[in-house]
Tab-separated table of C-alpha atoms in Angstrom:
chain	number	residue	atom	x	y	z
A	1006	MET	CA	102.348	39.598	139.735
A	1007	VAL	CA	98.602	39.760	139.041
A	1008	SER	CA	96.727	42.122	141.377
A	1009	GLU	CA	93.438	41.142	142.978
A	1010	LEU	CA	91.625	43.572	140.660
A	1011	GLU	CA	93.258	42.122	137.547
A	1012	GLY	CA	92.593	38.562	138.684
A	1013	PHE	CA	88.944	39.420	139.267
A	1014	LEU	CA	88.572	40.837	135.755
A	1015	ILE	CA	90.388	37.887	134.172
A	1016	ARG	CA	88.021	35.420	135.866
A	1017	TYR	CA	84.944	37.108	134.437
A	1018	VAL	CA	86.453	37.356	130.969
A	1019	GLU	CA	87.439	33.685	131.025
A	1020	ALA	CA	83.935	32.777	132.236
A	1021	GLY	CA	82.430	34.521	129.208
A	1022	THR	CA	80.533	37.106	131.267
A	1023	VAL	CA	82.223	39.949	129.373
A	1024	PRO	CA	84.685	39.980	126.434
A	1025	GLY	CA	86.777	42.602	128.184
A	1026	ALA	CA	86.713	45.224	130.912
A	1027	VAL	CA	88.574	48.100	132.507
A	1028	GLY	CA	88.783	48.363	136.292
A	1029	LEU	CA	90.067	51.124	138.550
A	1030	LEU	CA	90.421	50.804	142.306
A	1031	GLY	CA	92.164	52.798	145.019
A	1032	GLY	CA	92.804	56.305	146.272
A	1033	ARG	CA	94.699	59.168	144.641
A	1034	ASP	CA	96.980	56.766	142.734
A	1035	PRO	CA	94.668	53.809	141.982
A	1036	ASP	CA	95.258	50.553	140.184
A	1037	LEU	CA	94.048	50.760	136.573
A	1038	VAL	CA	93.735	47.508	134.633
A	1039	ALA	CA	92.402	46.507	131.211
A	1040	VAL	CA	91.798	42.865	130.339
A	1041	GLY	CA	90.236	40.912	127.492
A	1042	VAL	CA	89.200	42.363	124.159
A	1043	ALA	CA	87.172	45.344	122.996
A	1044	SER	CA	85.079	43.087	120.758
A	1045	ILE	CA	84.809	39.351	120.254
A	1046	GLY	CA	87.632	38.422	117.917
A	1047	GLY	CA	88.896	42.001	118.001
A	1048	LYS	CA	91.741	44.029	119.459
A	1049	PRO	CA	92.772	43.969	123.124
A	1050	MET	CA	90.914	46.230	125.519
A	1051	ARG	CA	92.872	49.374	126.387
A	1052	GLU	CA	92.953	51.383	129.609
A	1053	ASP	CA	91.870	54.484	127.668
A	1054	ASP	CA	89.002	52.886	125.759
A	1055	ILE	CA	85.832	54.978	125.724
A	1056	PHE	CA	82.713	53.404	127.233
A	1057	ARG	CA	78.978	54.025	127.065
A	1058	ILE	CA	78.483	54.807	130.764
A	1059	GLN	CA	74.734	55.515	130.544
A	1060	SER	CA	73.305	56.248	134.031
A	1061	MET	CA	76.729	57.035	135.475
A	1062	THR	CA	76.006	60.344	133.705
A	1063	LYS	CA	73.564	61.313	136.476
A	1064	PRO	CA	76.041	62.688	139.055
A	1065	ILE	CA	77.718	64.781	136.363
A	1066	THR	CA	74.395	66.347	135.335
A	1067	ALA	CA	73.569	66.903	139.018
A	1068	VAL	CA	76.849	68.741	139.650
A	1069	ALA	CA	76.327	70.859	136.523
A	1070	ALA	CA	72.874	71.879	137.789
A	1071	LEU	CA	74.161	72.690	141.278
A	1072	ARG	CA	76.843	74.911	139.793
A	1073	LEU	CA	74.045	76.916	138.165
A	1074	VAL	CA	72.333	77.177	141.559
A	1075	GLU	CA	75.548	78.565	143.018
A	1076	ALA	CA	75.811	81.016	140.121
A	1077	GLY	CA	72.355	82.350	141.025
A	1078	ARG	CA	70.699	81.115	137.846
A	1079	ILE	CA	68.052	78.937	139.540
A	1080	GLY	CA	67.019	77.906	143.046
A	1081	LEU	CA	66.774	74.360	144.341
A	1082	ASP	CA	63.108	74.824	145.184
A	1083	GLN	CA	62.266	77.001	142.202
A	1084	SER	CA	59.750	75.826	139.624
A	1085	VAL	CA	61.340	74.674	136.361
A	1086	GLU	CA	58.355	75.843	134.310
A	1087	THR	CA	60.121	79.072	133.286
A	1088	TRP	CA	62.508	76.973	131.181
A	1089	LEU	CA	60.338	73.890	130.683
A	1090	PRO	CA	56.887	75.407	129.997
A	1091	GLU	CA	55.750	72.019	128.698
A	1092	LEU	CA	55.566	70.943	132.365
A	1093	ALA	CA	53.083	73.620	133.469
A	1094	ASP	CA	49.640	72.611	134.753
A	1095	ARG	CA	50.484	68.967	135.362
A	1096	ARG	CA	47.782	66.443	136.165
A	1097	VAL	CA	48.342	63.384	138.346
A	1098	LEU	CA	46.889	59.896	138.170
A	1099	THR	CA	44.580	59.098	141.077
A	1100	SER	CA	46.677	55.943	141.521
A	1101	PRO	CA	49.752	54.667	139.646
A	1102	GLY	CA	47.672	52.044	137.820
A	1103	ALA	CA	44.716	54.282	136.989
A	1104	PRO	CA	43.467	54.991	133.445
A	1105	LEU	CA	45.224	57.957	131.830
A	1106	ASP	CA	42.134	60.151	132.078
A	1107	ASP	CA	41.574	59.437	135.784
A	1108	THR	CA	43.535	62.411	137.078
A	1109	VAL	CA	43.522	65.328	139.489
A	1110	PRO	CA	45.493	68.603	139.416
A	1111	ALA	CA	49.089	68.345	140.614
A	1112	HIS	CA	48.806	71.457	142.840
A	1113	HIS	CA	52.620	71.612	143.085
A	1114	ALA	CA	54.995	72.715	140.340
A	1115	ILE	CA	58.007	70.532	139.529
A	1116	THR	CA	61.179	72.039	141.033
A	1117	LEU	CA	64.875	71.478	140.505
A	1118	ARG	CA	65.009	69.561	143.786
A	1119	HIS	CA	62.296	67.223	142.495
A	1120	LEU	CA	64.419	66.443	139.436
A	1121	LEU	CA	67.583	65.813	141.474
A	1122	THR	CA	65.747	63.456	143.838
A	1123	MET	CA	63.677	61.619	141.168
A	1124	GLY	CA	60.534	63.154	142.620
A	1125	SER	CA	59.074	64.869	139.546
A	1126	GLY	CA	56.278	62.341	139.068
A	1127	TYR	CA	57.758	61.023	135.815
A	1128	GLY	CA	59.860	57.866	135.624
A	1129	MET	CA	60.073	54.205	134.805
A	1130	GLU	CA	56.967	52.121	135.404
A	1131	PHE	CA	57.672	48.469	136.193
A	1132	GLY	CA	54.091	47.269	136.367
A	1133	ASP	CA	51.737	46.587	133.472
A	1134	SER	CA	49.794	49.853	133.712
A	1135	PRO	CA	48.126	52.271	131.259
A	1136	LEU	CA	50.923	54.776	131.930
A	1137	GLN	CA	53.614	52.204	131.164
A	1138	LYS	CA	51.863	51.260	127.909
A	1139	ALA	CA	51.494	54.912	126.914
A	1140	MET	CA	55.197	55.584	127.490
A	1141	ALA	CA	56.124	52.579	125.375
A	1142	HIS	CA	53.741	53.732	122.643
A	1143	ASN	CA	54.931	57.339	122.386
A	1144	GLY	CA	58.677	56.642	122.592
A	1145	THR	CA	59.338	57.973	126.094
A	1146	GLU	CA	59.841	54.634	127.853
A	1147	ALA	CA	63.367	54.227	129.218
A	1148	GLY	CA	65.354	51.149	128.301
A	1149	PRO	CA	68.814	49.854	127.458
A	1150	ASP	CA	68.904	51.297	123.946
A	1151	PRO	CA	69.964	54.860	123.008
A	1152	VAL	CA	67.366	57.604	122.708
A	1153	THR	CA	65.413	57.775	119.441
A	1154	LEU	CA	63.955	61.282	119.749
A	1155	GLY	CA	65.538	64.716	119.988
A	1156	ALA	CA	65.296	66.467	123.342
A	1157	ASP	CA	62.435	68.853	122.482
A	1158	GLU	CA	60.331	66.147	120.811
A	1159	TRP	CA	60.940	63.745	123.696
A	1160	LEU	CA	59.852	66.383	126.216
A	1161	ALA	CA	56.752	67.289	124.211
A	1162	ARG	CA	55.677	63.653	124.126
A	1163	LEU	CA	56.386	63.117	127.820
A	1164	ALA	CA	54.338	66.192	128.669
A	1165	GLU	CA	51.308	64.583	127.009
A	1166	LEU	CA	51.206	62.062	129.862
A	1167	PRO	CA	50.028	62.492	133.462
A	1168	LEU	CA	52.306	62.186	136.477
A	1169	ALA	CA	52.350	58.988	138.536
A	1170	PHE	CA	52.262	61.066	141.745
A	1171	ARG	CA	52.304	64.698	142.852
A	1172	PRO	CA	55.762	66.298	142.592
A	1173	GLY	CA	57.772	65.589	145.716
A	1174	GLU	CA	55.432	62.832	146.924
A	1175	GLY	CA	57.044	59.759	145.343
A	1176	TRP	CA	60.066	58.371	143.516
A	1177	ARG	CA	60.505	56.996	140.015
A	1178	TYR	CA	63.776	56.246	138.241
A	1179	HIS	CA	65.417	57.909	135.249
A	1180	HIS	CA	63.130	60.478	133.584
A	1181	SER	CA	63.781	63.284	136.076
A	1182	PHE	CA	67.422	63.304	134.985
A	1183	ALA	CA	66.531	63.451	131.299
A	1184	LEU	CA	64.418	66.478	132.190
A	1185	LEU	CA	67.350	67.845	134.204
A	1186	GLY	CA	69.604	67.673	131.152
A	1187	ILE	CA	67.116	69.645	129.070
A	1188	LEU	CA	66.703	72.155	131.908
A	1189	VAL	CA	70.470	72.801	132.076
A	1190	ALA	CA	70.559	73.179	128.284
A	1191	ARG	CA	67.747	75.726	128.255
A	1192	LEU	CA	69.125	77.597	131.265
A	1193	THR	CA	72.466	78.021	129.514
A	1194	GLY	CA	71.066	78.537	126.028
A	1195	ARG	CA	73.060	75.761	124.371
A	1196	PRO	CA	73.049	71.961	124.068
A	1197	LEU	CA	74.014	70.192	127.280
A	1198	GLY	CA	77.130	68.690	125.693
A	1199	GLU	CA	78.519	72.127	124.860
A	1200	HIS	CA	77.873	73.412	128.370
A	1201	LEU	CA	79.418	70.377	130.076
A	1202	ALA	CA	82.499	70.585	127.852
A	1203	GLU	CA	83.147	74.187	128.878
A	1204	ASP	CA	81.991	74.057	132.498
A	1205	LEU	CA	83.236	70.637	133.630
A	1206	PHE	CA	85.048	68.418	131.141
A	1207	GLY	CA	87.575	71.021	129.993
A	1208	PRO	CA	88.476	72.438	133.426
A	1209	LEU	CA	88.626	68.955	135.004
A	1210	GLY	CA	90.848	67.480	132.294
A	1211	MET	CA	88.323	64.972	130.898
A	1212	PRO	CA	89.173	65.032	127.173
A	1213	ASP	CA	87.385	61.797	126.283
A	1214	THR	CA	84.041	62.515	127.970
A	1215	ALA	CA	81.203	63.721	125.737
A	1216	PHE	CA	77.870	62.747	124.225
A	1217	CYS	CA	79.628	61.019	121.321
A	1218	VAL	CA	82.976	59.585	120.284
A	1219	PRO	CA	84.583	61.725	117.558
A	1220	ASN	CA	85.637	60.007	114.366
A	1221	GLU	CA	89.331	60.220	115.198
A	1222	LYS	CA	88.778	58.227	118.424
A	1223	LEU	CA	86.436	55.527	117.119
A	1224	ASP	CA	89.163	52.883	117.395
A	1225	ARG	CA	88.737	53.258	121.173
A	1226	LEU	CA	84.972	52.540	121.267
A	1227	PRO	CA	84.356	48.874	122.218
A	1228	ALA	CA	81.463	46.822	120.910
A	1229	ALA	CA	78.305	46.547	123.003
A	1230	TYR	CA	76.603	43.252	123.897
A	1231	ARG	CA	73.786	41.642	125.828
A	1232	HIS	CA	73.481	38.063	127.003
A	1233	GLY	CA	71.146	35.929	124.894
A	1234	GLU	CA	70.176	32.285	125.036
A	1235	GLY	CA	73.153	31.290	122.913
A	1236	GLY	CA	75.713	33.612	124.494
A	1237	LEU	CA	76.708	37.217	123.905
A	1238	VAL	CA	74.740	39.079	121.213
A	1239	GLU	CA	76.298	42.209	119.696
A	1240	THR	CA	74.043	45.275	119.911
A	1241	GLU	CA	76.532	47.867	118.617
A	1242	PRO	CA	79.776	47.178	116.751
A	1243	ALA	CA	83.215	48.312	117.855
A	1244	GLY	CA	83.745	51.826	116.545
A	1245	GLY	CA	80.094	52.111	115.555
A	1246	GLY	CA	76.541	52.551	116.730
A	1247	PHE	CA	74.678	55.537	118.142
A	1248	TYR	CA	77.655	57.108	119.935
A	1249	ALA	CA	79.983	56.945	116.919
A	1250	GLY	CA	80.319	60.452	115.536
A	1251	PRO	CA	78.016	63.429	116.059
A	1252	PRO	CA	74.461	62.504	117.145
A	1253	PRO	CA	71.602	63.060	114.670
A	1254	PHE	CA	69.645	65.350	117.015
A	1255	ASP	CA	69.900	67.241	120.321
A	1256	VAL	CA	70.781	64.681	123.011
A	1257	SER	CA	70.595	66.973	126.058
A	1258	HIS	CA	68.249	64.362	127.605
A	1259	ALA	CA	70.618	61.473	126.885
A	1260	GLU	CA	73.792	59.992	128.366
A	1261	ILE	CA	77.521	60.245	127.807
A	1262	VAL	CA	80.631	58.231	127.040
A	1263	SER	CA	83.777	58.369	129.154
A	1264	THR	CA	86.962	56.589	130.215
A	1265	ALA	CA	88.077	55.256	133.567
A	1266	ARG	CA	90.683	58.013	133.925
A	1267	ASP	CA	88.242	60.786	133.025
A	1268	PHE	CA	85.552	59.601	135.412
A	1269	HIS	CA	88.143	59.151	138.140
A	1270	ARG	CA	89.167	62.799	137.719
A	1271	PHE	CA	85.552	63.866	138.246
A	1272	LEU	CA	85.217	61.737	141.388
A	1273	ARG	CA	88.553	62.875	142.844
A	1274	MET	CA	87.416	66.488	142.541
A	1275	LEU	CA	84.440	65.605	144.751
A	1276	VAL	CA	86.561	63.624	147.207
A	1277	GLU	CA	89.396	66.124	147.576
A	1278	ARG	CA	87.373	69.349	147.230
A	1279	ARG	CA	90.080	70.764	145.006
A	1280	PRO	CA	89.253	74.146	143.416
A	1281	VAL	CA	88.485	74.453	139.721
A	1282	ASP	CA	89.370	77.821	138.202
A	1283	GLY	CA	89.896	79.132	141.732
A	1284	ALA	CA	86.578	77.989	143.215
A	1285	PRO	CA	85.174	74.727	144.599
A	1286	LEU	CA	83.455	72.454	142.107
A	1287	ILE	CA	80.354	72.705	144.309
A	1288	SER	CA	79.867	73.974	147.862
A	1289	GLU	CA	80.250	71.768	150.914
A	1290	ALA	CA	76.517	72.120	151.594
A	1291	HIS	CA	75.592	70.906	148.133
A	1292	LEU	CA	78.163	68.126	148.260
A	1293	ARG	CA	76.555	66.847	151.466
A	1294	GLN	CA	73.214	66.744	149.675
A	1295	VAL	CA	74.699	64.936	146.673
A	1296	THR	CA	76.220	62.266	148.904
A	1297	SER	CA	73.512	61.709	151.523
A	1298	ASP	CA	69.995	60.302	151.364
A	1299	GLN	CA	67.528	62.992	150.258
A	1300	VAL	CA	64.396	60.843	149.810
A	1301	PRO	CA	61.753	60.898	152.569
A	1302	SER	CA	60.861	57.468	153.912
A	1303	GLU	CA	57.231	57.827	152.791
A	1304	ASN	CA	58.386	58.147	149.164
A	1305	LYS	CA	60.304	54.838	149.255
A	1306	THR	CA	57.351	52.730	148.167
A	1307	PRO	CA	57.724	49.114	146.967
A	1308	ASP	CA	56.455	50.013	143.477
A	1309	SER	CA	58.974	52.822	142.975
A	1310	PHE	CA	61.888	50.593	141.894
A	1311	PHE	CA	62.960	46.976	141.914
A	1312	PRO	CA	62.098	44.833	144.978
A	1313	GLY	CA	64.316	45.424	147.988
A	1314	PHE	CA	66.039	48.499	146.560
A	1315	TRP	CA	65.286	50.657	149.585
A	1316	ASP	CA	66.593	48.059	152.058
A	1317	GLY	CA	69.781	49.821	153.065
A	1318	THR	CA	69.861	52.158	150.061
A	1319	GLY	CA	68.936	55.830	149.665
A	1320	TRP	CA	69.223	58.413	146.895
A	1321	GLY	CA	71.158	61.667	147.009
A	1322	PHE	CA	71.470	64.085	144.088
A	1323	GLY	CA	72.380	61.737	141.226
A	1324	VAL	CA	73.809	58.800	143.202
A	1325	GLY	CA	72.662	55.904	145.320
A	1326	ILE	CA	73.676	55.960	148.997
A	1327	GLU	CA	74.351	52.929	151.204
A	1328	THR	CA	72.441	53.789	154.385
A	1329	GLY	CA	73.308	50.692	156.426
A	1330	GLY	CA	75.670	47.751	156.695
A	1331	PRO	CA	79.467	47.616	156.574
A	1332	ARG	CA	79.678	50.053	153.634
A	1333	ARG	CA	77.441	52.712	155.177
A	1334	GLY	CA	78.139	56.081	153.576
A	1335	ARG	CA	79.365	54.673	150.243
A	1336	TYR	CA	77.815	56.429	147.256
A	1337	GLY	CA	77.809	55.450	143.602
A	1338	TRP	CA	75.710	54.125	140.771
A	1339	SER	CA	75.655	51.814	137.752
A	1340	GLY	CA	75.050	52.221	134.030
A	1341	GLY	CA	72.814	49.830	132.139
A	1342	GLN	CA	75.620	48.828	129.760
A	1343	GLY	CA	77.568	47.070	132.507
A	1344	THR	CA	79.331	49.944	134.261
A	1345	ASN	CA	79.591	50.885	137.930
A	1346	PHE	CA	81.353	53.287	140.268
A	1347	TYR	CA	81.511	53.950	143.986
A	1348	VAL	CA	83.200	56.291	146.436
A	1349	ASP	CA	83.819	55.244	150.050
A	1350	PRO	CA	83.922	57.620	153.027
A	1351	ASP	CA	87.715	57.161	153.199
A	1352	GLY	CA	88.080	58.361	149.601
A	1353	THR	CA	88.561	54.960	147.959
A	1354	VAL	CA	87.164	54.987	144.414
A	1355	GLY	CA	86.104	51.997	142.369
A	1356	ILE	CA	85.189	52.121	138.670
A	1357	LEU	CA	84.184	49.098	136.586
A	1358	LEU	CA	83.626	49.505	132.855
A	1359	THR	CA	82.255	46.705	130.674
A	1360	GLN	CA	80.018	46.897	127.627
A	1361	VAL	CA	77.618	44.047	128.364
A	1362	GLU	CA	74.077	45.012	129.285
A	1363	MET	CA	73.091	44.570	132.904
A	1364	GLY	CA	71.522	41.221	133.702
A	1365	GLU	CA	71.984	38.456	136.223
A	1366	ARG	CA	75.570	37.630	135.223
A	1367	VAL	CA	76.855	41.198	134.931
A	1368	SER	CA	75.037	42.247	138.122
A	1369	GLY	CA	76.847	39.437	139.922
A	1370	MET	CA	80.134	40.731	138.563
A	1371	VAL	CA	79.322	44.227	139.825
A	1372	ALA	CA	78.432	42.890	143.279
A	1373	GLU	CA	81.775	41.093	143.565
A	1374	PHE	CA	83.630	44.166	142.294
A	1375	GLN	CA	82.057	46.263	145.030
A	1376	ALA	CA	83.348	43.835	147.652
A	1377	LEU	CA	86.982	43.824	146.481
A	1378	PRO	CA	89.450	45.154	149.037
A	1379	PRO	CA	91.335	48.267	147.910
A	1380	PRO	CA	95.022	47.789	147.044
A	1381	SER	CA	97.326	48.158	150.018
């Protein structure tokens, strides 16, 4: 008998929205389903295939940073300039659309809390502004494609640009978490991937989560696509592309690959508060901050993200929070390559993994996935 989750995935594969997908839905013993193929004309999708989860990396980086807070290595409201000296003496645009030389002193240093809440002053610019053009020109603009610069070079180029607002006085997506990854790497004295492997992925039993897919697992890396005028266009081949094999430079500012089972283990540790190596993954106080809205209302400006985002949505430490409606209290987030997860207050977890870039069709698939009832 086909479950509701499997039927949902089959419909979207048959409609041509995605070639294949993996879905997970439920509590401690969830349904896990793979449908379709890992590449057009290729092998069937497997439950343990390894996906480019992109911005679903953010809660993992947030938890890693909070563990360093609890170890006494840094404070939530401590300046990050000790480890990221490139960010000292920031200047701020007089308005988000101002010329790059029309600035004033920031007055406030960027703190760890600013990074966790996307309040550093750096981030994606959706309007046609001088800052947006400058980010596109110097290689620091965020987009659907993998990073092209090593972490130190990326940070140096970003630091050449002014902030869109004073730290803590606005919200912009993405770049704060790239900075957070570099901060964790410098705090620990090693690339972020090495630290996460020892501090989180190993202890939590997440063997397939990393910043790349090793050569011996490349048969489990699906192809990546985006929708074009004539249908799906391949952007990375199965078993190939940026995440295939060791990266060419330090990717502490980049994003990871994972499987449905691995990511579910991470989420269950948050839901069940189970100890890791004899201690909680993070404290109850920090978990409440991760999973509740941490953005002041005055920072939720219309230009900060896409239209309507703040209508019923907030931001915790690395996740979006539903602040109203029938799913109030749900937290989760999506990755730009067609992935999504959520956790409900009752502990229900949903994970959807595709490899088709977010757009109208895939966003519609995600919206329907989020409305599926959990298995009884």
